[in-house]
Coordinates of C-alpha atoms in Angstrom, one line a residue:
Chain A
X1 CA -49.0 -60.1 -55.5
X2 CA -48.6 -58.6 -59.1
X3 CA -47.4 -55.5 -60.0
X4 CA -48.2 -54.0 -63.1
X5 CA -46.2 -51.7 -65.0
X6 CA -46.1 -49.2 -67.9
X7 CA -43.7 -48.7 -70.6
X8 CA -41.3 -47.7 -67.8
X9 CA -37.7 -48.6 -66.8
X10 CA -35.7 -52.0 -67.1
X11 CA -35.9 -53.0 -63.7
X12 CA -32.1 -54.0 -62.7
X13 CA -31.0 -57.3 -61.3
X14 CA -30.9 -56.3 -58.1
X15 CA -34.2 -54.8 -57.9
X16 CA -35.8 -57.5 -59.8
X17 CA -34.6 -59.8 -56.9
X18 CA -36.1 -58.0 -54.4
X19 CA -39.3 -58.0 -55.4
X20 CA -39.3 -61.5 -56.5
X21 CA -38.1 -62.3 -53.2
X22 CA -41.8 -61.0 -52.0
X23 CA -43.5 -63.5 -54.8
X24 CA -43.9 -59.9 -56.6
X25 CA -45.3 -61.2 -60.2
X26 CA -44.3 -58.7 -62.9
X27 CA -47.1 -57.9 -65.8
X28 CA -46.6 -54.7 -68.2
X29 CA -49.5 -53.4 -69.7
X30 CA -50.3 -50.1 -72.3
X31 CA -51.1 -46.9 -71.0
X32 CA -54.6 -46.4 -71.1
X33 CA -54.8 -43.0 -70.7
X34 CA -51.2 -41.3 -72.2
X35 CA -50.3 -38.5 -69.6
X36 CA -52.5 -40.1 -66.5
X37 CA -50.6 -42.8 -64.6
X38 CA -53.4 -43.1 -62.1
X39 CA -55.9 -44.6 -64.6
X40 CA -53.9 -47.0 -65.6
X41 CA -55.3 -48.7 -62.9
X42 CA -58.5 -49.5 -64.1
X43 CA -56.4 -52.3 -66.0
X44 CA -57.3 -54.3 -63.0
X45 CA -61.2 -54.9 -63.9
X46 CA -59.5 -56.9 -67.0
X47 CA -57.9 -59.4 -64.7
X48 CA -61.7 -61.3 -64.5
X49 CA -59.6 -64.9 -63.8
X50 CA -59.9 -63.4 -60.1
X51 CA -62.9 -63.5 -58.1
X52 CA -61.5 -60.2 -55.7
X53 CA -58.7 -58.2 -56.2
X54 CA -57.6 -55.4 -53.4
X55 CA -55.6 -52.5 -55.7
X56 CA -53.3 -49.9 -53.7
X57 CA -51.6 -47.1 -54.5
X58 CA -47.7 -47.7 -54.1
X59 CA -47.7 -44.8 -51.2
X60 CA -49.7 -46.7 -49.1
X61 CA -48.0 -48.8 -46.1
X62 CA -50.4 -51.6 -44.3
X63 CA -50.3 -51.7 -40.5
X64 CA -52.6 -54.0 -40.2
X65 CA -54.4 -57.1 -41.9
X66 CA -56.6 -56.2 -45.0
X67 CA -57.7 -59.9 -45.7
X68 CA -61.2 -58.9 -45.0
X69 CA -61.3 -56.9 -48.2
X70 CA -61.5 -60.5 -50.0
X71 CA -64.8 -61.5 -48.1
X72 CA -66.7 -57.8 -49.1
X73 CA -69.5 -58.5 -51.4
X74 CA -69.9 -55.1 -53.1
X75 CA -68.5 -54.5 -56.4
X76 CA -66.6 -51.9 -54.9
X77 CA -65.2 -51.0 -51.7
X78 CA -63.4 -48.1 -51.6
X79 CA -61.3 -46.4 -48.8
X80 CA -63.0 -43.0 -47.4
X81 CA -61.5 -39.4 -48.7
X82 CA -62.8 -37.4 -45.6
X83 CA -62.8 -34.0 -47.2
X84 CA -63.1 -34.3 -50.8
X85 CA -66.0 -31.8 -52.1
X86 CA -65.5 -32.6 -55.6
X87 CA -67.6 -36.0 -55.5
X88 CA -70.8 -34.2 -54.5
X89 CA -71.4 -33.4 -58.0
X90 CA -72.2 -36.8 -58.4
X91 CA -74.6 -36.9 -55.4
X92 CA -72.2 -38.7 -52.9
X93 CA -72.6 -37.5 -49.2
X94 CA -69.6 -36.7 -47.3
X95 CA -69.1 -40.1 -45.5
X96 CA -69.0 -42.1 -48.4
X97 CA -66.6 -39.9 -50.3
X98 CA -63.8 -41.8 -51.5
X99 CA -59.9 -41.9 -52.4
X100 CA -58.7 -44.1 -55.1
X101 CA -55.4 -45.4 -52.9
X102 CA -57.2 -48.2 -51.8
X103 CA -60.4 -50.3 -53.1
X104 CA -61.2 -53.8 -53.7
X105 CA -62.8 -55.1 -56.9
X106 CA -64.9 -57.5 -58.8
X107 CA -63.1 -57.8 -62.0
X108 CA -65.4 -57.9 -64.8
X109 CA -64.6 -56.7 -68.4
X110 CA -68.4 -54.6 -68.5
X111 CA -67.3 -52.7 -65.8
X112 CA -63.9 -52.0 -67.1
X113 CA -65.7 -51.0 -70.7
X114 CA -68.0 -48.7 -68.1
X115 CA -65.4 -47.0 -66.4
X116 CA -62.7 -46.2 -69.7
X117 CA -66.2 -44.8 -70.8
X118 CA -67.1 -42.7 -67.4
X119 CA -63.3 -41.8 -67.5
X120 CA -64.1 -39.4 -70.7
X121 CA -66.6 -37.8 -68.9
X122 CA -63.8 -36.6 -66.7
X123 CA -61.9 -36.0 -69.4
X124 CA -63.3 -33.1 -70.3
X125 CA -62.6 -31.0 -67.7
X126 CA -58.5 -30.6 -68.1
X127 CA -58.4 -29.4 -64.6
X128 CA -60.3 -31.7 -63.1
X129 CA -58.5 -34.8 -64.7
X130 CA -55.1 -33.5 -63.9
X131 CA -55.7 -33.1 -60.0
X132 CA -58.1 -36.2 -59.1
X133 CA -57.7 -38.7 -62.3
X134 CA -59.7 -41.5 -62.3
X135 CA -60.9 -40.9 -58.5
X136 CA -64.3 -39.3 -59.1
X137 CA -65.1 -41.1 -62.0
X138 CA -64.6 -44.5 -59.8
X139 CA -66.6 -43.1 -56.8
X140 CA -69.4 -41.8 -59.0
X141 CA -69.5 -45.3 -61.6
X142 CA -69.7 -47.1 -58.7
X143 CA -72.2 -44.7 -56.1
X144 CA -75.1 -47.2 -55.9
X145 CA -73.4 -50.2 -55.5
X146 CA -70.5 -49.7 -53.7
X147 CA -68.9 -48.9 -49.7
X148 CA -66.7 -47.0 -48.4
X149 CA -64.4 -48.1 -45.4
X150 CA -64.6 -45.8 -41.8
X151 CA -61.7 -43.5 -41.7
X152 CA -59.6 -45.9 -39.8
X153 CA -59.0 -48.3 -42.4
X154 CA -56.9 -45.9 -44.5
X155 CA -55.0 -43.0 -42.8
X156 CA -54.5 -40.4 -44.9
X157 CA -51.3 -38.4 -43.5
X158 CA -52.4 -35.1 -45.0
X159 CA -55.5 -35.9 -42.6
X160 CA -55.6 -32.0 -40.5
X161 CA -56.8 -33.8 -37.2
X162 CA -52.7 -34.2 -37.0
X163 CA -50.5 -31.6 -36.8
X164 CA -49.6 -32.5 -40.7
X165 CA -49.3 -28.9 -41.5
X166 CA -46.7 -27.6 -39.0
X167 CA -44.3 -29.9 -37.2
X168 CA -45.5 -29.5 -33.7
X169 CA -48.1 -27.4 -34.3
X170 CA -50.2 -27.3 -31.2
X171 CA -54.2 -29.5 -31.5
X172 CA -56.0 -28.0 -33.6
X173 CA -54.1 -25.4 -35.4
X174 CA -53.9 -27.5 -38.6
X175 CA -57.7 -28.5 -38.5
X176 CA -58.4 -24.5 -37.9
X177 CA -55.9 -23.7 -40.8
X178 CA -57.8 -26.2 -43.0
X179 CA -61.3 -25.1 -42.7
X180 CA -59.7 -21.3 -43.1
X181 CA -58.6 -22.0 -46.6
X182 CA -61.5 -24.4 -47.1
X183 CA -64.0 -21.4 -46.9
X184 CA -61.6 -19.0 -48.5
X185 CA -60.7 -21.4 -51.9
X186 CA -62.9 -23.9 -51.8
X187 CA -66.0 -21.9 -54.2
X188 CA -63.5 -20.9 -57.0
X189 CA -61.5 -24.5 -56.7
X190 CA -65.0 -25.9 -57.4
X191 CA -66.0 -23.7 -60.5
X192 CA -62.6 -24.9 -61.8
X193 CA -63.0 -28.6 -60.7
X194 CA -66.6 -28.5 -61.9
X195 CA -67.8 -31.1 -64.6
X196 CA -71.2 -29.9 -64.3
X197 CA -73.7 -28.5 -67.2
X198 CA -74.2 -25.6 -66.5
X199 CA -71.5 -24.1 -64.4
X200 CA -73.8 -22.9 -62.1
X201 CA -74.9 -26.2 -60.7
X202 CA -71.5 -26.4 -58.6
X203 CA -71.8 -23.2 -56.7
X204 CA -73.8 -24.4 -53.7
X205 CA -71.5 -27.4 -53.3
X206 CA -68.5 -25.4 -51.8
X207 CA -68.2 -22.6 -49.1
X208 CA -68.2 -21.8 -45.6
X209 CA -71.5 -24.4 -45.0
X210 CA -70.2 -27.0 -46.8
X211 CA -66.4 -26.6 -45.1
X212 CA -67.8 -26.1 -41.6
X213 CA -69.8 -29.6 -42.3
X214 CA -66.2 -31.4 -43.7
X215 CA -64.8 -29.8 -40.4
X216 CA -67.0 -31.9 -38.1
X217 CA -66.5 -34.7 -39.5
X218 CA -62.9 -34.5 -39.9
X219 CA -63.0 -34.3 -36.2
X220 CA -65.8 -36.7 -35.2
X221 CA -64.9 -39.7 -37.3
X222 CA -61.8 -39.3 -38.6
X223 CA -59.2 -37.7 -35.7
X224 CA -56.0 -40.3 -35.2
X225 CA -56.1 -39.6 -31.6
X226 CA -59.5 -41.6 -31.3
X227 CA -59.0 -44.5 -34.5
X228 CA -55.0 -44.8 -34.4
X229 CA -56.0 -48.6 -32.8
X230 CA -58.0 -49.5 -35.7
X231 CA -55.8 -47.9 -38.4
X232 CA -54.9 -50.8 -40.9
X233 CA -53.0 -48.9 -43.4
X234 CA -51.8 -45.4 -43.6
X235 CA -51.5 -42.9 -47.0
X236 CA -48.3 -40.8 -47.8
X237 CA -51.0 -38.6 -49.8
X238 CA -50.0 -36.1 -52.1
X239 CA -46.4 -33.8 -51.0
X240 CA -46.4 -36.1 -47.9
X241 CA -44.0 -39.3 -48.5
X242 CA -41.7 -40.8 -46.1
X243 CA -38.0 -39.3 -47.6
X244 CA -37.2 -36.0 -44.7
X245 CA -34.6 -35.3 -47.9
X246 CA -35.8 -33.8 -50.6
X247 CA -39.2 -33.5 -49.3
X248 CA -40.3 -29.8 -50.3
X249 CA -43.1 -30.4 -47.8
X250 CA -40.7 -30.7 -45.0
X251 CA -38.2 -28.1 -46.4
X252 CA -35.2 -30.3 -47.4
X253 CA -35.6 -31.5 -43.3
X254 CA -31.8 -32.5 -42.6
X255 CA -32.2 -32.5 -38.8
X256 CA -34.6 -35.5 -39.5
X257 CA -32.6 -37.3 -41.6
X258 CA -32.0 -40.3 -38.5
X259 CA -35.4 -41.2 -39.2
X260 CA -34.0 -42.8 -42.2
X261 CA -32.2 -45.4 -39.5
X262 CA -35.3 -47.1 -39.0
X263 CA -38.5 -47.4 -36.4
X264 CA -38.4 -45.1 -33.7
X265 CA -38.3 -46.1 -29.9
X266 CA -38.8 -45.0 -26.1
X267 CA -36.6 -45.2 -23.5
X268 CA -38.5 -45.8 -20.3
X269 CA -37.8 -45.1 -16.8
X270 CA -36.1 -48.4 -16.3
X271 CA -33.8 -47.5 -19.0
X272 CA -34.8 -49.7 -21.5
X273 CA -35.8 -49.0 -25.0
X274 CA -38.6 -50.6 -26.8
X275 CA -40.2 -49.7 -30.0
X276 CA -42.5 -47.0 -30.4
X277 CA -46.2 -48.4 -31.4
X278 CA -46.9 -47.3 -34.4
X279 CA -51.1 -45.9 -33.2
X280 CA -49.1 -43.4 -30.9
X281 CA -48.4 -39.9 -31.6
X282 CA -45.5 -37.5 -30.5
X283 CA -46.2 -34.3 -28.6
X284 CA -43.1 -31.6 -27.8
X285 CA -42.5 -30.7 -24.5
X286 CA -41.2 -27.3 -24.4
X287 CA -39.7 -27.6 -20.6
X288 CA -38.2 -30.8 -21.2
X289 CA -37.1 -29.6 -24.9
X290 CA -37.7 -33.5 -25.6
X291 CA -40.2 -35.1 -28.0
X292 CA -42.3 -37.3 -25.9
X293 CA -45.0 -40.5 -27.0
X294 CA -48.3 -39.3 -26.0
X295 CA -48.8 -42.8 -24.9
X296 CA -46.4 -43.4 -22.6
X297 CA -45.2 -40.1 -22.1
X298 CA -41.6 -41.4 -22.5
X299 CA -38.9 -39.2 -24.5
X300 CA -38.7 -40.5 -28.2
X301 CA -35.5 -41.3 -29.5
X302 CA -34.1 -42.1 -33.1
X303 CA -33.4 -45.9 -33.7
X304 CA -29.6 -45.7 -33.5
X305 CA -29.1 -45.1 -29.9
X306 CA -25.8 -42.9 -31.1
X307 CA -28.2 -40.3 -32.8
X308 CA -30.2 -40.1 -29.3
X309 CA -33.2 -38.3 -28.2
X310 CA -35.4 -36.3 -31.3
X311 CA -33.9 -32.8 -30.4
X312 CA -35.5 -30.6 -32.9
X313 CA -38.9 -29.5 -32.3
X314 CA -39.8 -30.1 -36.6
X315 CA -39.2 -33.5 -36.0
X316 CA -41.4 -34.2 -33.6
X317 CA -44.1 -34.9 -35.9
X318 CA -46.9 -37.4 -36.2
X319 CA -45.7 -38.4 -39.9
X320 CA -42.2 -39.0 -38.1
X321 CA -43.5 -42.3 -36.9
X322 CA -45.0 -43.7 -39.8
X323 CA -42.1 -42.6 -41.6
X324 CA -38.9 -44.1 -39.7
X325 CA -41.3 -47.3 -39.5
X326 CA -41.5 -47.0 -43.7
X327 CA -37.4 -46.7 -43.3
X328 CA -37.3 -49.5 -41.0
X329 CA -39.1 -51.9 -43.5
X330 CA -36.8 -50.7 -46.0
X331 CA -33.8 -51.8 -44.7
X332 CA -31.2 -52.8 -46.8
X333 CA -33.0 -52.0 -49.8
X334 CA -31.9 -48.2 -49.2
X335 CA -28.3 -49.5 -50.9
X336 CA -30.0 -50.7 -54.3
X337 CA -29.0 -48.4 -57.2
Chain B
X1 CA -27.1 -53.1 -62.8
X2 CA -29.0 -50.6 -61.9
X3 CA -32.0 -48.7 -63.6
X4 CA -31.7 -47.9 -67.1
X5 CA -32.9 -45.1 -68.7
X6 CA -36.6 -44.5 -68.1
X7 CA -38.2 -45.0 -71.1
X8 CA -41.0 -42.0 -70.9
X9 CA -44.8 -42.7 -72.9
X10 CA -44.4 -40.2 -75.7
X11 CA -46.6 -37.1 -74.9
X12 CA -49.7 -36.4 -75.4
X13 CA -51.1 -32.8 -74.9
X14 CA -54.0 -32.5 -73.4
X15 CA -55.7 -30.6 -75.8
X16 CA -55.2 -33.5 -78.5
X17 CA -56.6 -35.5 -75.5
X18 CA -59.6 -33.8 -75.7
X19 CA -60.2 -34.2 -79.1
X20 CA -59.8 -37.6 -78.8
X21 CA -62.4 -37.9 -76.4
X22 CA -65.0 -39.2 -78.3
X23 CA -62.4 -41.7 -80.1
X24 CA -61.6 -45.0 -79.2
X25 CA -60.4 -44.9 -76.0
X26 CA -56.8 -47.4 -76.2
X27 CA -57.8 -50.3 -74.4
X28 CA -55.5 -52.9 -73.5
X29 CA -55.3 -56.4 -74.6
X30 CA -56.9 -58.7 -72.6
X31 CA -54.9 -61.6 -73.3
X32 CA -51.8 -60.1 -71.3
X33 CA -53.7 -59.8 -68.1
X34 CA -55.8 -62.9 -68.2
X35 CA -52.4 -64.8 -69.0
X36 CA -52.0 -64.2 -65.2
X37 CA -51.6 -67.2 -62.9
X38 CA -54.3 -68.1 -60.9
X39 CA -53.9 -67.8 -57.3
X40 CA -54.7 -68.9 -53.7
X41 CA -57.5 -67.3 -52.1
X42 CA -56.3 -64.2 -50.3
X43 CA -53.2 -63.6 -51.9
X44 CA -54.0 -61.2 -54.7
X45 CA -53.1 -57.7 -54.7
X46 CA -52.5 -54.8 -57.2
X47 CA -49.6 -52.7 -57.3
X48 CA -48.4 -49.8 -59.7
X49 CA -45.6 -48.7 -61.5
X50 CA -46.5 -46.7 -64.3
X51 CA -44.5 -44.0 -65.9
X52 CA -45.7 -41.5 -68.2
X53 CA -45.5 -37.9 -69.5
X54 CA -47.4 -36.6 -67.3
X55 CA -49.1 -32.8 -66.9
X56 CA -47.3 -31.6 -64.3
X57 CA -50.5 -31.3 -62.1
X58 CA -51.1 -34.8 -61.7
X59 CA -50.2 -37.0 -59.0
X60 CA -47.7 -35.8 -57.0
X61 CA -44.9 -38.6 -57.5
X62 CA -45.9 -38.6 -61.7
X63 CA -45.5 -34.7 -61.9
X64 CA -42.0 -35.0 -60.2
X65 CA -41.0 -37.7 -62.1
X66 CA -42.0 -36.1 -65.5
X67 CA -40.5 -32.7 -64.6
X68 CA -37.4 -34.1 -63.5
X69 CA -37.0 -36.3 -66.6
X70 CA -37.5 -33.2 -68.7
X71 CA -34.6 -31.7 -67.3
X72 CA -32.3 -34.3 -66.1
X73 CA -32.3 -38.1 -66.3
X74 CA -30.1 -38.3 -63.4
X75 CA -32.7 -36.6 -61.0
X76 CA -35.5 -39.2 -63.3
X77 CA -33.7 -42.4 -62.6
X78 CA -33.4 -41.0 -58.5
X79 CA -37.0 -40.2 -58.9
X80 CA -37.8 -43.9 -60.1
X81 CA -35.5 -45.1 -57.3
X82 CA -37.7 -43.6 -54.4
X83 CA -40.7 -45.3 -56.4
X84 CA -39.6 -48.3 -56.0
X85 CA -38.7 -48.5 -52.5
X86 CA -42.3 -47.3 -52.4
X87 CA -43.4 -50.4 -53.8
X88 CA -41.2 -52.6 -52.2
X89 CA -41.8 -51.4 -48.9
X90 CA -45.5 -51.8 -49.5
X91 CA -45.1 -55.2 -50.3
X92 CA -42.8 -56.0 -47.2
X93 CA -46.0 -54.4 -45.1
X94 CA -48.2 -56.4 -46.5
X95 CA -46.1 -59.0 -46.7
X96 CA -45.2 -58.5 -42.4
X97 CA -49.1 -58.2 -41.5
X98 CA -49.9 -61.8 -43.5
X99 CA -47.4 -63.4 -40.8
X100 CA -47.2 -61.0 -37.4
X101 CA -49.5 -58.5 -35.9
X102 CA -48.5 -55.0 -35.1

């Protein structure tokens, strides 16, 4: 595995360890666009002595095997962004949308001399480049010769099948909230997102057609419920990241602060406990005032059996899951400065 | 020892990145990358840590670590903290799923 990094810190000892304890091989490289971390990843087309390298964004977490990335034969295969509208200015049809958290390449220095190329296209439009960075450009460089993985294969936790955008929120509320502001924004977010000549071109690419369109696929091909058992890595996208503290998407979340103990588990009838799997999902029972696995139906509890049962409705969260698992992988490493 | 200061890519404004579209893009020596060791099949992956000025409307994780770092190098070197137990815990995942299954 190799990691490479900017002019940033001086890693400390102890960190340094760590990672070298994974077979983590260090390379620092220039920025190669100042102000936009994300392209810096484009550096990986350079590294040509490899016949296939698999990039991913450091808020992704892997469930699942991803070796079969290495056996792809396209140039690029690319995880799927379910409702991005910005691609279709390039011509790319909703399915094979794509988000830049998780691809595998062929590195090959023309490509790399393509895409720092591309990239200035997108450079042009300020907005644009500050909210998707190199994303488009990849998905529209590549948009004949690439393929973009089923939903499954990268889980994007912002996905509004779950109830991401309201602990507990009831089935659907999120998905309903999503296509609201989808046909309410999504027109002037495109004028501003537009990298069209002229203008004018982008305005039948968003609104209340288009978002009604994202919204069925959201929920034919892309709802956890129905591809949590082929999931192979999920995506703390955006505000969403696995820290309850500190989180201004959760609202500094204190009562949820034992998820930092580790995975979550059930206690079945027999009294037992046994870990949570990580394709279930949580649902609140308002009777039993207990968050229960949808699975099993068994009450959740934190992974110290001193903090108990998950009492507090807000907690009772899909991303709860993922995130006490990202805690439990953690471990110890939560002590190093 | 812990993290030392972050050392921050000096700005540059987005309008002087504009004019420099049509410049020379600043590519990156080859020789650093290709320096790399080989590897066994199936074992090469790609992760990030890269630090810069960022506009405050980039990535989420960038934008917080340049606005704190404007303000308070305490909050920056918290900030770089939760970055890296990003990365390491992505590692360990990947790391778990080479040996076990879920």
């Amino acid at each position: 595995m190799i990691m490479l990094g900017t002019d940033g810190p001086v890693l400390g000892t102890a960190w340094r360890v760590a990672f070298e304890r994974e077979q983590v091989i260090f390379q620092n490289v220039a920025p190669l666009v100042l102000g936009s971390p994300a392209s810096d990843k484009l550096h990986a087309w350079q590294m040509s002595q490899y016949r296939k390298l698999v990039v991913l964004d450091s808020d992704v977490l892997v469930l699942r095997s991803i070796e079969d990335l290495f056996d792809t034969k396209e140039d690029f295969v690319v995880a799927h962004h379910p409702y991005d509208l910005v691609q279709a200015q390039c011509g790319i049809p909703l399915r094979r949308r794509a988000v830049g958290a998780l691809y595998a390449i062929r590195p090959n220095e023309e490509d790399f001399q393509g895409l720092c190329k591309e990239l200035e296209l997108y450079r042009r439009n300020k907005w644009h480049f500050q909210h998707y960075g190199e994303q488009t450009c990849l998905a529209c460089y590549f948009k004949n010769r690439s393929r973009t993985l089923p939903c499954s294969y990268l889980f994007d936790l912002s996905n509004p099948t779950t109830s991401t955008c309201s602990p507990g929120a009831a089935p659907m509320t999120c998905m309903r909230k999503h296509l609201q502001n989808c046909v309410k924004w999504s027109r002037a977010s495109m004028s501003k997102f537009c990298i069209l000549t002229p203008r004018e071109q982008c305005d039948g690419l968003a609104g209340a057609a288009v978002c009604t369109l994202v919204s069925h696929h959201l929920q034919e091909h892309c709802a956890w419920t129905n591809i949590a058992a082929d999931a192979r890595a999920v995506h703390y996208k955006g505000r969403i990241k696995p820290w309850p503290v500190g989180n201004r998407k959760r609202n500094n979340n204190w009562m949820c602060q034992p998820l930092e103990t580790g995975a979550l588990r059930v206690l079945s009838s027999d009294g037992s406990r046994s870990l949570l799997a990580l394709d279930d999902d949580l649902h609140w029972n308002a009777t039993q005032r207990r968050c229960l696995s949808v699975q099993r139906g068994f009450a959740v509890q934190w992974a110290e059996q001193k903090q108990g049962f998950i009492v507090a409705r807000k907690c009772c969260h899909f991303e709860t899951i993922m995130s006490a698992w990202w805690h439990e992988l953690l471990g110890g490493a939560r002590e190093l400065p | 020892m812990g993290i030392d200061k972050p050392v921050i890519a000096p700005e540059l404004s987005v309008s002087r990145q504009l004019a420099e579209v049509s410049a020379t893009t600043r590519y990156l020596p080859v020789a650093g990358l290709s320096a790399l060791p080989r590897c066994d099949v199936r074992t090469a992956y790609v992760g990030l840590l890269t630090i810069h000025d960022s506009d405050l409307n980039t990535t989420f994780l960038a934008s917080e670590l340049a606005r704190s770092a404007r303000s308070n190098p305490d909050a920056a070197r918290s900030h770089i903290r939760k970055q890296l137990q990003l990365l390491l815990v992505l590692v360990r995942s990947v790391r778990r799923v080479e040996t076990a299954t879920l």
